[in-house]
CSV table of C-alpha atoms in Angstrom, one decimal:
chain,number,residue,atom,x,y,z
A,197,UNK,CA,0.0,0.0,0.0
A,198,UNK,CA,1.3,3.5,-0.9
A,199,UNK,CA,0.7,4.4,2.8
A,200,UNK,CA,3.2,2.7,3.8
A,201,UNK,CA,5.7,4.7,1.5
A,202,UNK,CA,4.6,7.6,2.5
A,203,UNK,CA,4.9,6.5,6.5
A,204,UNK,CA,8.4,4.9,5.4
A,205,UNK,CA,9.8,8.5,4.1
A,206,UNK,CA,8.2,10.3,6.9
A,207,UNK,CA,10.2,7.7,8.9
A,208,UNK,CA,13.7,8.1,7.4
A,209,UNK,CA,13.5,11.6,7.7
A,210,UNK,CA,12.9,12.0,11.5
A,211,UNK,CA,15.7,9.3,11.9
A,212,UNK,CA,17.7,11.1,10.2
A,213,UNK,CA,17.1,14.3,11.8
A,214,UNK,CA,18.1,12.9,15.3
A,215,UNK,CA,20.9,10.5,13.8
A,216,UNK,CA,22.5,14.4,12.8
A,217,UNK,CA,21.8,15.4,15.8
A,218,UNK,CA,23.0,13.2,18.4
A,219,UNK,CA,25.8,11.8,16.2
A,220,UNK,CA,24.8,8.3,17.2
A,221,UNK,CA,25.8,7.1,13.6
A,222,UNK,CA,26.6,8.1,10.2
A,223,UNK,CA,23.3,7.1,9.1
A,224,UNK,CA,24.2,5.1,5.6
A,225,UNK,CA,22.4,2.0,6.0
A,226,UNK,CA,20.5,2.1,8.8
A,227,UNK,CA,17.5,4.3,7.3
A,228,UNK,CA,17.2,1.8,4.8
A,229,UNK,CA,16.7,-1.1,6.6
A,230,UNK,CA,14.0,0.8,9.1
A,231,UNK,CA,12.6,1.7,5.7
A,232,UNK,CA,12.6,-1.6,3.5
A,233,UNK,CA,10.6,-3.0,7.1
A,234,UNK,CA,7.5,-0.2,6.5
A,235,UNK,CA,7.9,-0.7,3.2
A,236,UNK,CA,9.4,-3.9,1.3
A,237,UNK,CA,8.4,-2.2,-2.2
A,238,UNK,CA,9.7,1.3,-1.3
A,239,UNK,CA,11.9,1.3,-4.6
A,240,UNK,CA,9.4,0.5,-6.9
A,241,UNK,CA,7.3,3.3,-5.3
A,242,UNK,CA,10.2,5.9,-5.6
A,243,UNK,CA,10.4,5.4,-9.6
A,244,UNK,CA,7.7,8.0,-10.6
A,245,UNK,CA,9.6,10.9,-8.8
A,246,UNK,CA,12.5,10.0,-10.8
A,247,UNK,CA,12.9,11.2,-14.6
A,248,UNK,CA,16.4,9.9,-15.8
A,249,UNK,CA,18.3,6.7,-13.4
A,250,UNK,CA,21.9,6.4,-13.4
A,251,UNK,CA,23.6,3.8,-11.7
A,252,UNK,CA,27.4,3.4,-11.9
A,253,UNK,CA,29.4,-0.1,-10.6
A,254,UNK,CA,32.4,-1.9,-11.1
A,255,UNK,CA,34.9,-3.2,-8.6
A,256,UNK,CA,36.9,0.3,-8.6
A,257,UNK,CA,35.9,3.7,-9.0
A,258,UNK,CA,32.3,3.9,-7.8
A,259,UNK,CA,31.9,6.2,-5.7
A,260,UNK,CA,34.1,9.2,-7.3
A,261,UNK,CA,32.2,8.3,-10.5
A,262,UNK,CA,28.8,8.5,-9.5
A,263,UNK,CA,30.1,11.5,-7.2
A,264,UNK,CA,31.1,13.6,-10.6
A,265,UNK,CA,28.5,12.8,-12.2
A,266,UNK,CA,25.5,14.1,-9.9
A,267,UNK,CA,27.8,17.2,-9.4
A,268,UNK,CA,28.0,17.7,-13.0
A,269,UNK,CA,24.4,17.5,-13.5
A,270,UNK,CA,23.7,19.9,-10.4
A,271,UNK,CA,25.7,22.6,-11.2
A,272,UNK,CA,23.7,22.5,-15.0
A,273,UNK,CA,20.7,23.3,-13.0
A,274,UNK,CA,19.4,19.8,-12.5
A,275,UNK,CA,17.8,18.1,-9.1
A,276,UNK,CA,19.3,14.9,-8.5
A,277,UNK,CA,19.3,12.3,-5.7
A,278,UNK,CA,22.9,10.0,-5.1
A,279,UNK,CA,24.4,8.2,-2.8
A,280,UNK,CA,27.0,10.0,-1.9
A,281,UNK,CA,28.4,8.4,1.2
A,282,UNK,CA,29.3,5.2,-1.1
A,283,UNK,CA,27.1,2.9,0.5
A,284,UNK,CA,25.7,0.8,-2.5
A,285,UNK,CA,23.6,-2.4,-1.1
A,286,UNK,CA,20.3,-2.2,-1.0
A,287,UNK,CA,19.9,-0.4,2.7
A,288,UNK,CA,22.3,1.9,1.5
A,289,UNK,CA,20.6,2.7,-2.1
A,290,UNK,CA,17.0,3.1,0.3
A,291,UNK,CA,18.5,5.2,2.8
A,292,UNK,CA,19.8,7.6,0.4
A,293,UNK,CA,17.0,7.9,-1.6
A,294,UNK,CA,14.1,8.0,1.1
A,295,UNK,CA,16.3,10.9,2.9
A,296,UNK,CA,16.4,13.2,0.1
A,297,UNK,CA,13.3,12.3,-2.0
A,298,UNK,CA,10.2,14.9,-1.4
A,299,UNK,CA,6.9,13.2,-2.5
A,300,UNK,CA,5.9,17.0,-3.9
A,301,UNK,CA,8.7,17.1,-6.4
A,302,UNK,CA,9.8,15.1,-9.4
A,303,UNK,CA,13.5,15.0,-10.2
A,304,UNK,CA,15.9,15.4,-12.7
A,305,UNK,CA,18.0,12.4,-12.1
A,306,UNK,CA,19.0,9.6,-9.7
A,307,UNK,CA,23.0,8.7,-9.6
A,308,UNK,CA,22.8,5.6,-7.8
A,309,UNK,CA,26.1,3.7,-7.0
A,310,UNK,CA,25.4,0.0,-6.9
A,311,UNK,CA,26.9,-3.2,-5.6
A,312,UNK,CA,28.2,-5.6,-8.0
A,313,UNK,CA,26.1,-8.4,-6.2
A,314,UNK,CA,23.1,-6.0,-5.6
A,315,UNK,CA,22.9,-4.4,-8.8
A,316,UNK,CA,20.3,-7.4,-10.1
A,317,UNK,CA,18.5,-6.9,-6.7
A,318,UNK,CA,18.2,-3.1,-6.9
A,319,UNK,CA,16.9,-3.6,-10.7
A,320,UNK,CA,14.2,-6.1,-9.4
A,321,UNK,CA,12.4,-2.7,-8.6
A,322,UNK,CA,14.1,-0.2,-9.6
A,323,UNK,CA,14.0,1.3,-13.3
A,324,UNK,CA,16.9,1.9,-15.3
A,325,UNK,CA,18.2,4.5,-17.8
A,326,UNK,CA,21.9,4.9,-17.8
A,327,UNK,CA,23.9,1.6,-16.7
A,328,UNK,CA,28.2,3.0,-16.1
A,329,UNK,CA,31.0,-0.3,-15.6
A,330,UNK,CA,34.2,1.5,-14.6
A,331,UNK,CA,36.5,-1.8,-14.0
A,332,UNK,CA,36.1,-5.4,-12.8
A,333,UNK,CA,39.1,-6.7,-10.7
A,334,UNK,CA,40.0,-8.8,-8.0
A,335,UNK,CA,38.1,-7.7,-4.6
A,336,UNK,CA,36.5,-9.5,-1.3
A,337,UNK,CA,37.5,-12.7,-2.8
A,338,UNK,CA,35.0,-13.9,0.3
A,339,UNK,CA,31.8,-12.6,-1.4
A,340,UNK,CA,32.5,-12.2,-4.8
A,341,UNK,CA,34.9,-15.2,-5.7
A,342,UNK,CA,36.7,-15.4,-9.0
A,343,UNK,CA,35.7,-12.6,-11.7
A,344,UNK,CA,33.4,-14.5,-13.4
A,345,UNK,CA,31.3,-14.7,-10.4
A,346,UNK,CA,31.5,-10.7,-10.5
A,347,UNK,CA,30.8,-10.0,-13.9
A,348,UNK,CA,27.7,-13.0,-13.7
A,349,UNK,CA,26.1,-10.6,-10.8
A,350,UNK,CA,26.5,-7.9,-13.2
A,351,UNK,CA,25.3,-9.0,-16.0
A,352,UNK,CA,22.2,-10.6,-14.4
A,353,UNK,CA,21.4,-6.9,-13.8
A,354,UNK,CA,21.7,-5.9,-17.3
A,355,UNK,CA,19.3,-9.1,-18.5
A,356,UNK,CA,16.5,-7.5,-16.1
A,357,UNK,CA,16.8,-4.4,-18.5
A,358,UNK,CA,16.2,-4.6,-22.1
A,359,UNK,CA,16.3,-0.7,-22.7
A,360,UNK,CA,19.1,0.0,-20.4
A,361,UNK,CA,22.0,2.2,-22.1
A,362,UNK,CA,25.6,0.6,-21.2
A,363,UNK,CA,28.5,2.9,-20.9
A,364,UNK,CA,31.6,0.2,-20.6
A,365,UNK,CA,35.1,0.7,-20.3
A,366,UNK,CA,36.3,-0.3,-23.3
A,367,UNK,CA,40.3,-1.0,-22.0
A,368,UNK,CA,38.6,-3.5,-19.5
A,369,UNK,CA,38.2,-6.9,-21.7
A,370,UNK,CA,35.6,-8.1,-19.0
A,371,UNK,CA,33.6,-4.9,-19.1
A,372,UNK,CA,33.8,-4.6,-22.8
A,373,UNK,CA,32.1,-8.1,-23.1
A,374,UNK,CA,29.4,-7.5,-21.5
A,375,UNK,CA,26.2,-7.7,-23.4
A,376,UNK,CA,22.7,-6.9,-23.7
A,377,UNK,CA,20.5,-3.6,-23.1
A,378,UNK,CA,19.7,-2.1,-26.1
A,379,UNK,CA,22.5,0.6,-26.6
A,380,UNK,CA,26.7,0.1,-25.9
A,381,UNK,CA,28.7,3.2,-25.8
A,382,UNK,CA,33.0,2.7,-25.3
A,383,UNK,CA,35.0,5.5,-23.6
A,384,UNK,CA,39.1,4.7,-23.3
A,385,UNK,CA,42.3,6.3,-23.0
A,386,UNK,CA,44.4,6.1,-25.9
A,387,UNK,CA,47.8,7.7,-24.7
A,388,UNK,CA,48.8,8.6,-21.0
A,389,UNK,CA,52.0,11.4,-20.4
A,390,UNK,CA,53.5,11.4,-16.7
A,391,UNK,CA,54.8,14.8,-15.6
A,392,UNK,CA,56.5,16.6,-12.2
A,393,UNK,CA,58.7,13.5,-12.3
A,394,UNK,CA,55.9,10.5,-12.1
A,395,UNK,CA,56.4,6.9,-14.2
A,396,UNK,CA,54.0,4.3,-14.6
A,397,UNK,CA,54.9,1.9,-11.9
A,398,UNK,CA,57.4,-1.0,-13.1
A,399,UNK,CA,55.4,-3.4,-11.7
A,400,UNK,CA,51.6,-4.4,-12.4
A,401,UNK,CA,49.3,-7.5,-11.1
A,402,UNK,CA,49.1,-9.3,-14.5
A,403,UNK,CA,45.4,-10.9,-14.7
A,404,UNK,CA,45.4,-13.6,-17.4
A,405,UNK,CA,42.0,-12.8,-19.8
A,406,UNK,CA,41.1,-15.3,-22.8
A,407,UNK,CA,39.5,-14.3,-25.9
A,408,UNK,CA,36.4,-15.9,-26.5
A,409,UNK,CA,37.6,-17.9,-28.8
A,410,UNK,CA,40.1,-19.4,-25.7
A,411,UNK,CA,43.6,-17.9,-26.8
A,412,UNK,CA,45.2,-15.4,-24.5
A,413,UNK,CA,44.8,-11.7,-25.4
A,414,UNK,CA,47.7,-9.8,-26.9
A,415,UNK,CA,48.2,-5.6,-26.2
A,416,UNK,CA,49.4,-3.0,-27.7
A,417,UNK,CA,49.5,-1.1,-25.1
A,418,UNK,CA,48.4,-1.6,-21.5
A,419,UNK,CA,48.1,1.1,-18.9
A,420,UNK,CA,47.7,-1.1,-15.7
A,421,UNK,CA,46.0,-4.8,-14.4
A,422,UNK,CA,44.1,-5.9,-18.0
A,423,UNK,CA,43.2,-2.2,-19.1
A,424,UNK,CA,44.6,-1.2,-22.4
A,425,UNK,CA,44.8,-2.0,-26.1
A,426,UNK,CA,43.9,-5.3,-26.2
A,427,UNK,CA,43.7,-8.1,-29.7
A,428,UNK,CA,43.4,-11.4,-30.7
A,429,UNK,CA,44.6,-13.6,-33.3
A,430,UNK,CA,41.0,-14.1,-34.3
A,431,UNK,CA,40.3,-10.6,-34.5
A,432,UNK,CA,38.5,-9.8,-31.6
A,433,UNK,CA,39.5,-6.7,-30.0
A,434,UNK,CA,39.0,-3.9,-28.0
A,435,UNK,CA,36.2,-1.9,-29.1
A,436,UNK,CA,36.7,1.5,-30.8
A,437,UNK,CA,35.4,4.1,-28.1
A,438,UNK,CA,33.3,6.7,-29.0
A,439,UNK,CA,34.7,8.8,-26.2
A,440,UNK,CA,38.6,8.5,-26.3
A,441,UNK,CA,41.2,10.4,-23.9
A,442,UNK,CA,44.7,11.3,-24.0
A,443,UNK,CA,45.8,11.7,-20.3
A,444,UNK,CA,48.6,13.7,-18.5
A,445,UNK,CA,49.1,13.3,-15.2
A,446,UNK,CA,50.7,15.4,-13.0
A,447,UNK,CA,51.6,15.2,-9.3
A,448,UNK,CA,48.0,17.2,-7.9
A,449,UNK,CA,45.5,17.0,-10.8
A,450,UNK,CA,45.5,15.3,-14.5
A,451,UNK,CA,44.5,17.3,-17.9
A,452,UNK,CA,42.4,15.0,-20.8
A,453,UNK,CA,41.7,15.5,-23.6
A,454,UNK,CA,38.3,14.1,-24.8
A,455,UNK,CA,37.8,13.8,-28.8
A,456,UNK,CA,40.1,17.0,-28.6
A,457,UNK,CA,38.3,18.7,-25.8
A,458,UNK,CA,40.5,19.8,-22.4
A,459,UNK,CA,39.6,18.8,-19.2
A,460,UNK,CA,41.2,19.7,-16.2
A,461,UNK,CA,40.3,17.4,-13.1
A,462,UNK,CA,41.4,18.2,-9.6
A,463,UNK,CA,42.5,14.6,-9.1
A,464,UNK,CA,45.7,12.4,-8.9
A,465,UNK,CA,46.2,9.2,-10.9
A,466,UNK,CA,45.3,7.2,-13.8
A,467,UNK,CA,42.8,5.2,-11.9
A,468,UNK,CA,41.1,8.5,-11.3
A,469,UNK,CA,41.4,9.4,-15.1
A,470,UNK,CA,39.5,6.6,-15.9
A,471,UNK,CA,36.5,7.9,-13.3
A,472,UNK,CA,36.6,11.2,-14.9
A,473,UNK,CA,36.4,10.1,-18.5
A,474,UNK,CA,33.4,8.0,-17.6
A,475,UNK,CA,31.5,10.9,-16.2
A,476,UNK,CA,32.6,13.6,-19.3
A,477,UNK,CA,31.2,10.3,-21.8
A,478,UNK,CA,28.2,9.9,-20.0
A,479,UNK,CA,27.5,14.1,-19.4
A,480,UNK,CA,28.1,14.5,-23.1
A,481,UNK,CA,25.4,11.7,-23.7
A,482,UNK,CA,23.2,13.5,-21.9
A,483,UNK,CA,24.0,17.0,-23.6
A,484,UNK,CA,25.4,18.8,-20.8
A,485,UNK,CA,26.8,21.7,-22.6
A,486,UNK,CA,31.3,21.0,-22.6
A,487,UNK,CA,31.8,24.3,-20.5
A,488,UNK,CA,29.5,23.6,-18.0
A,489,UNK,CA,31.4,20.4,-17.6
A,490,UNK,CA,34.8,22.0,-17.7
A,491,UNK,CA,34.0,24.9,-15.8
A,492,UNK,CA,33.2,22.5,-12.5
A,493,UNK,CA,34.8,19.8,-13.2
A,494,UNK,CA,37.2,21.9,-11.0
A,495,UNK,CA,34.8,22.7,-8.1
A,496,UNK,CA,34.4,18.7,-7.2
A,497,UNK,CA,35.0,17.6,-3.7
A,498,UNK,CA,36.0,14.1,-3.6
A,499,UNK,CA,33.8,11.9,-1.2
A,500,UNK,CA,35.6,11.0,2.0
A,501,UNK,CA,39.1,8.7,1.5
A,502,UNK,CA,39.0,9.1,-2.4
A,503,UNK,CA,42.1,11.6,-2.6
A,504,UNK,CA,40.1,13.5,0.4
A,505,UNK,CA,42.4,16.5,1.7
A,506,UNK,CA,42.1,16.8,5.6
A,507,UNK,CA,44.3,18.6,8.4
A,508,UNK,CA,45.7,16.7,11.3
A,509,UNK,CA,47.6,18.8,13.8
A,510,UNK,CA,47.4,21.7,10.8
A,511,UNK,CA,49.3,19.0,8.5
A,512,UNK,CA,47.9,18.1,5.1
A,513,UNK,CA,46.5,14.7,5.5
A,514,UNK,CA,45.9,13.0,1.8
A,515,UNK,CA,43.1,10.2,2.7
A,516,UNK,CA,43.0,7.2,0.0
A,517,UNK,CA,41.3,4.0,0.4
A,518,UNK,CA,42.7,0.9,-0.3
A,519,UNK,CA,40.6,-2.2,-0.8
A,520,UNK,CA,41.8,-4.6,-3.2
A,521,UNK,CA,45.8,-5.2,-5.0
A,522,UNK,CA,45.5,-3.3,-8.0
A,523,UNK,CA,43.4,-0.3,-6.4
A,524,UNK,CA,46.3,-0.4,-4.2
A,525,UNK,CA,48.6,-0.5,-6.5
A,526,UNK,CA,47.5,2.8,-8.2
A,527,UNK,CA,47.1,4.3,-5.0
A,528,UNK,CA,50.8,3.5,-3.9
A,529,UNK,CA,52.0,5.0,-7.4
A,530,UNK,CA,50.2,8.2,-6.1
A,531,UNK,CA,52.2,8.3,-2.5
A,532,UNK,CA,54.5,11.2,-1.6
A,533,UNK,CA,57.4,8.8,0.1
A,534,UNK,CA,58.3,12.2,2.1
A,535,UNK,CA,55.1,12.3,4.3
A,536,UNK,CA,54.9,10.3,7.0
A,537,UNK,CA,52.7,7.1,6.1
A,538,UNK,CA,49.9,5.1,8.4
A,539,UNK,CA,47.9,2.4,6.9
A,540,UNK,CA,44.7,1.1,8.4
A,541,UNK,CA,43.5,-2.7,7.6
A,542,UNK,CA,40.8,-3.9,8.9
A,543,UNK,CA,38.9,-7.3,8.2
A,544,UNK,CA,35.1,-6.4,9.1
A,545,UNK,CA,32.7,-7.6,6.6
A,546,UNK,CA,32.1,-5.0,4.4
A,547,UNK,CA,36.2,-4.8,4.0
A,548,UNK,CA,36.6,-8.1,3.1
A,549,UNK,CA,37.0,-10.9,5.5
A,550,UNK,CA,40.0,-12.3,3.2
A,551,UNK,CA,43.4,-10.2,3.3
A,552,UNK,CA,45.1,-12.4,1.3
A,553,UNK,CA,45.1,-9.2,-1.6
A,554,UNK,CA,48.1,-7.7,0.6
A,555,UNK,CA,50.6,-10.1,-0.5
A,556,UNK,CA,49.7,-9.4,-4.3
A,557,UNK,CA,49.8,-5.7,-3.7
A,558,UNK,CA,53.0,-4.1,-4.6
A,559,UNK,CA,53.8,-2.3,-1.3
A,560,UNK,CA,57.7,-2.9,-2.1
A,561,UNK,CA,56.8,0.6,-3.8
A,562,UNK,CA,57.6,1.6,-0.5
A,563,UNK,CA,60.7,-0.4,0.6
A,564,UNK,CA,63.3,3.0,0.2
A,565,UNK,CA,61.1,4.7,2.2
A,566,UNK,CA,62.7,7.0,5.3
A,567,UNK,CA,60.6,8.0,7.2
A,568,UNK,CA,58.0,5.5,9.8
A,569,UNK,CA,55.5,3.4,8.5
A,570,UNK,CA,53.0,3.4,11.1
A,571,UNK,CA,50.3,0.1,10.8
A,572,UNK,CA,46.9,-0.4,12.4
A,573,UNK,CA,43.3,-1.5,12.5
A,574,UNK,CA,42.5,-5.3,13.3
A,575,UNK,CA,45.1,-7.0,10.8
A,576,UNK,CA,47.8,-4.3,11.5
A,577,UNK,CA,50.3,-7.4,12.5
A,578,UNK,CA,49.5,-8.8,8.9
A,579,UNK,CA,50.4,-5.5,7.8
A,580,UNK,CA,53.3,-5.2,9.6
A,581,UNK,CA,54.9,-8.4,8.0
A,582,UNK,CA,53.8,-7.8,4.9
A,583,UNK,CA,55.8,-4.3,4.6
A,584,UNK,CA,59.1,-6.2,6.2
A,585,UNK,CA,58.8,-9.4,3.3
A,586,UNK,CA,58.5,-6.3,0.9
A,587,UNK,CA,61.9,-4.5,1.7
A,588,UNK,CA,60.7,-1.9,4.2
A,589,UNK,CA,63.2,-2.0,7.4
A,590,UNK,CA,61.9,-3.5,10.2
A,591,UNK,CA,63.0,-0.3,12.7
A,592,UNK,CA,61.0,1.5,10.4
A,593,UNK,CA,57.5,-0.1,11.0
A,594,UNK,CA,55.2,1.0,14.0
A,595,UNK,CA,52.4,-1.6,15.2
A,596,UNK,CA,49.7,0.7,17.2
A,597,UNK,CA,46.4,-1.4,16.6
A,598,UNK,CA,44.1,0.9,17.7
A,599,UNK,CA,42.9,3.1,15.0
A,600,UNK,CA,42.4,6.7,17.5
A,601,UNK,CA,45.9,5.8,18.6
A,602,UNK,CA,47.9,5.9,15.8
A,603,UNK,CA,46.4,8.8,14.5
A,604,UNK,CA,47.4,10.6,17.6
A,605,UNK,CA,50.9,9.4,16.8
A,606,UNK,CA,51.0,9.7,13.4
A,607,UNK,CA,50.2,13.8,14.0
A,608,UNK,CA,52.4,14.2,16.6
A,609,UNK,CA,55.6,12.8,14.6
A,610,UNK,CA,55.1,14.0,11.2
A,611,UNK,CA,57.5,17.0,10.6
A,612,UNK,CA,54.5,18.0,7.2
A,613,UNK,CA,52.5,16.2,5.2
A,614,UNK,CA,50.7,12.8,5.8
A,615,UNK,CA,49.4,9.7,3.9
A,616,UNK,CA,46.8,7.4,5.2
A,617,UNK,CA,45.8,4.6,3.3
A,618,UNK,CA,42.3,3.0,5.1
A,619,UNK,CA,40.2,0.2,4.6
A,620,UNK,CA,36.5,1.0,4.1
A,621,UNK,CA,35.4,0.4,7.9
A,622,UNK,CA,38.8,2.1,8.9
A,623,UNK,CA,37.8,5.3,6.5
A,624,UNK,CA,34.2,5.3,8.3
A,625,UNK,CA,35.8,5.4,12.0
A,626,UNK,CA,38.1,8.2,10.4
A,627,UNK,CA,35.9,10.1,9.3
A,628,UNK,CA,34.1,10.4,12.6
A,629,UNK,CA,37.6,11.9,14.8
A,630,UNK,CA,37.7,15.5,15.3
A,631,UNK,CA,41.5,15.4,15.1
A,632,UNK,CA,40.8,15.3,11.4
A,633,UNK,CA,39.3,18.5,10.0
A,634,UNK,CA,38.7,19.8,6.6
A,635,UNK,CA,40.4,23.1,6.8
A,636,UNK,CA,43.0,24.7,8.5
């Protein structure tokens, strides 16, 4: 009964209210499972308020994706509901949506981040426009398995949809290959330029990809992990984009280039390239004018632990979350070795209960450093040994396991900037100490 969707929304917003107000929680989930009780169908209700629905998944990238693209749309005039804390199951999806929705107003879009494994689940109700893949790699080898398990949850979603749009990756072989929904469009980086003195790292996790015809994939070029300029013997290759990028990246923020139009993105990184170009290919589907997008593209505030910029003990604190080898690996590329470093790994279930990515991660990137490498959270011991086995000296590693502790420690000691590199229920509790503040 609609009755209960209305009672449902009257609900989440009075939890929500006092969840602000006493501080008892970062209210990302919880809503959503008060609300999915009043209201089991609450998504297939919320569908006529929304015009246009976006969701964006993939293993990598969500969250800074989805992120650009609501602010994008915004700042063209357009109302748009998103989950912009990043939490993408289905408590999270309802939570965010029955907090912002008003029942007086239709809007513009929806910019929904989604679960790999809750993308088909979300789409049992939910309608569906706009469909971005940024990546499929290795991650929470615990719930998701091999990558064929991954890509199988994601393409179940796309079956439920026979008019869905697909905006893939086209330097990803998996997301390339995915099919269905009655539209594909390809967006790519065709060259990538390092400046202020950064290299592609010399080591990459290789992942081992078969054509469909069963022979291994050859590249002409590949950027990092499986993405690049993939071929076969066959002739199956990677798709021509209609989007395509040439990237420089420089130490604080890269430039594209995007079928000959400049971009300049206030973030660091190829990985975060790759996010950007997604969200340019899918505002330029949508006819967002190209100085609108240019023009913010600057203003965009990263959500919290994707390149986030805080101030511990008034030192520049670079927050970057780490969740799975080759997003670590890009991250580590990023890491000024002359700030003083703490990494937070925890095991809770929505990090991954399986830490077993560490050892394929390639923290030897950091074996030269100088300065300590403080290690904490609930695995901070696995950490620990995993930094000693890859070159970093012994007398330079710090255990302090608990996570308010070593940022205490890690302020107190650092002579200017620092690096913390979290897991996702480490970046939560982060993002709730006052030590860490957003400006000077």
């Amino acid at each position: 009964m609609q009755i209960k969707f209305y009672l449902s929304l009257i609900i989440a917003k009075t939890v929500s209210t006092i969840l602000k107000i006493t501080k008892l929680s970062g209210g990302t989930s919880i809503i959503g499972k008060i609300v999915l009780k009043i209201c089991p169908n609450f998504l297939s209700y919320a569908n006529k308020y929304i015009k246009t629905k976006i969701n964006v998944t993939g293993t990598n990238g969500k969250t800074t994706t989805s992120g650009l693209i609501s602010h994008l749309l915004k700042e063209n005039g357009n109302s748009v509901i998103n989950n912009s804390m990043g939490a993408n199951m289905i408590q999270g999806v309802v939570n965010a949506i029955s907090v912002e929705l008003n029942p007086f107003k239709r809007y513009d879009f929806s910019v929904i981040e989604s679960d790999e494994a809750f993308l088909e689940v979300i789409y049992d109700k939910f309608e569906a426009d706009y469909l971005v893949v940024t990546n499929l790699f290795r991650d929470q080898l615990d719930r998701y398995g091999e990558l064929a398990t991954t890509k199988k949850f994601i393409q179940n979603g796309i079956d439920k949809k026979a008019d869905l749009t697909l905006l893939l990756n086209a330097d990803d072989p998996l997301v390339a290959s995915f099919t269905g929904g009655s539209r594909h469009i390809f967006y790519g980086v065709e060259n990538v330029v390092y400046k202020d003195g950064l290299e592609p790292s010399k080591t990459s996790i290789e992942e081992a990809f078969s054509c469909p015809c069963g022979k291994s994939l050859n590249y002409e070029k590949k950027f990092f992990a499986q993405q690049g300029h993939y071929y076969c013997e066959c002739g199956y290759k990677r798709p021509e984009p209609q989007y395509k990028a040439d990237v420089i990246l420089y130490k604080d923020y890269s430039v594209l280039f995007v079928n000959e139009e400049e971009y300049r993105v206030p973030l660091i990184g190829l990985f975060n390239a790759y996010n950007a170009l997604a969200a340019i290919a899918l505002c330029k589907e949508l006819k967002i004018p190209t100085n609108v997008i240019q023009r913010n593209l600057n203003s965009f505030k990263v959500a919290f632990g994707r390149s986030e910029i805080k101030y511990l003990n008034n030192k520049k604190t670079l927050i970057q979350l780490i969740k799975n080898p080759i997003g670590a690996n890009e991250v580590l590329k990023t890491v000024d070795k002359n700030s003083n470093i703490l990494i937070i790994i925890n095991d809770n279930y929505a990090d991954g209960r399986d830490v077993s990515w560490l050892w394929d991660a390639d923290f030897s990137i950091l074996s030269d450093i100088e300065k300590e490498v403080v290690v904490s959270g609930i695995r901070a011991n696995d950490m620990a040994l995993r930094l000693k086995y890859a070159g970093v000296s012994a007398d330079k590693i710090k255990v302090i396991s608990d996570i308010n502790e070593s940022v205490d420690y890690i302020g107190k000691i650092a002579e200017s900037g620092i690096t913390i590199l979290p897991t996702y229920t480490a970046l939560l509790q982060l993002n709730k100490l006052k030590q860490l503040k957003k400006k000077l």
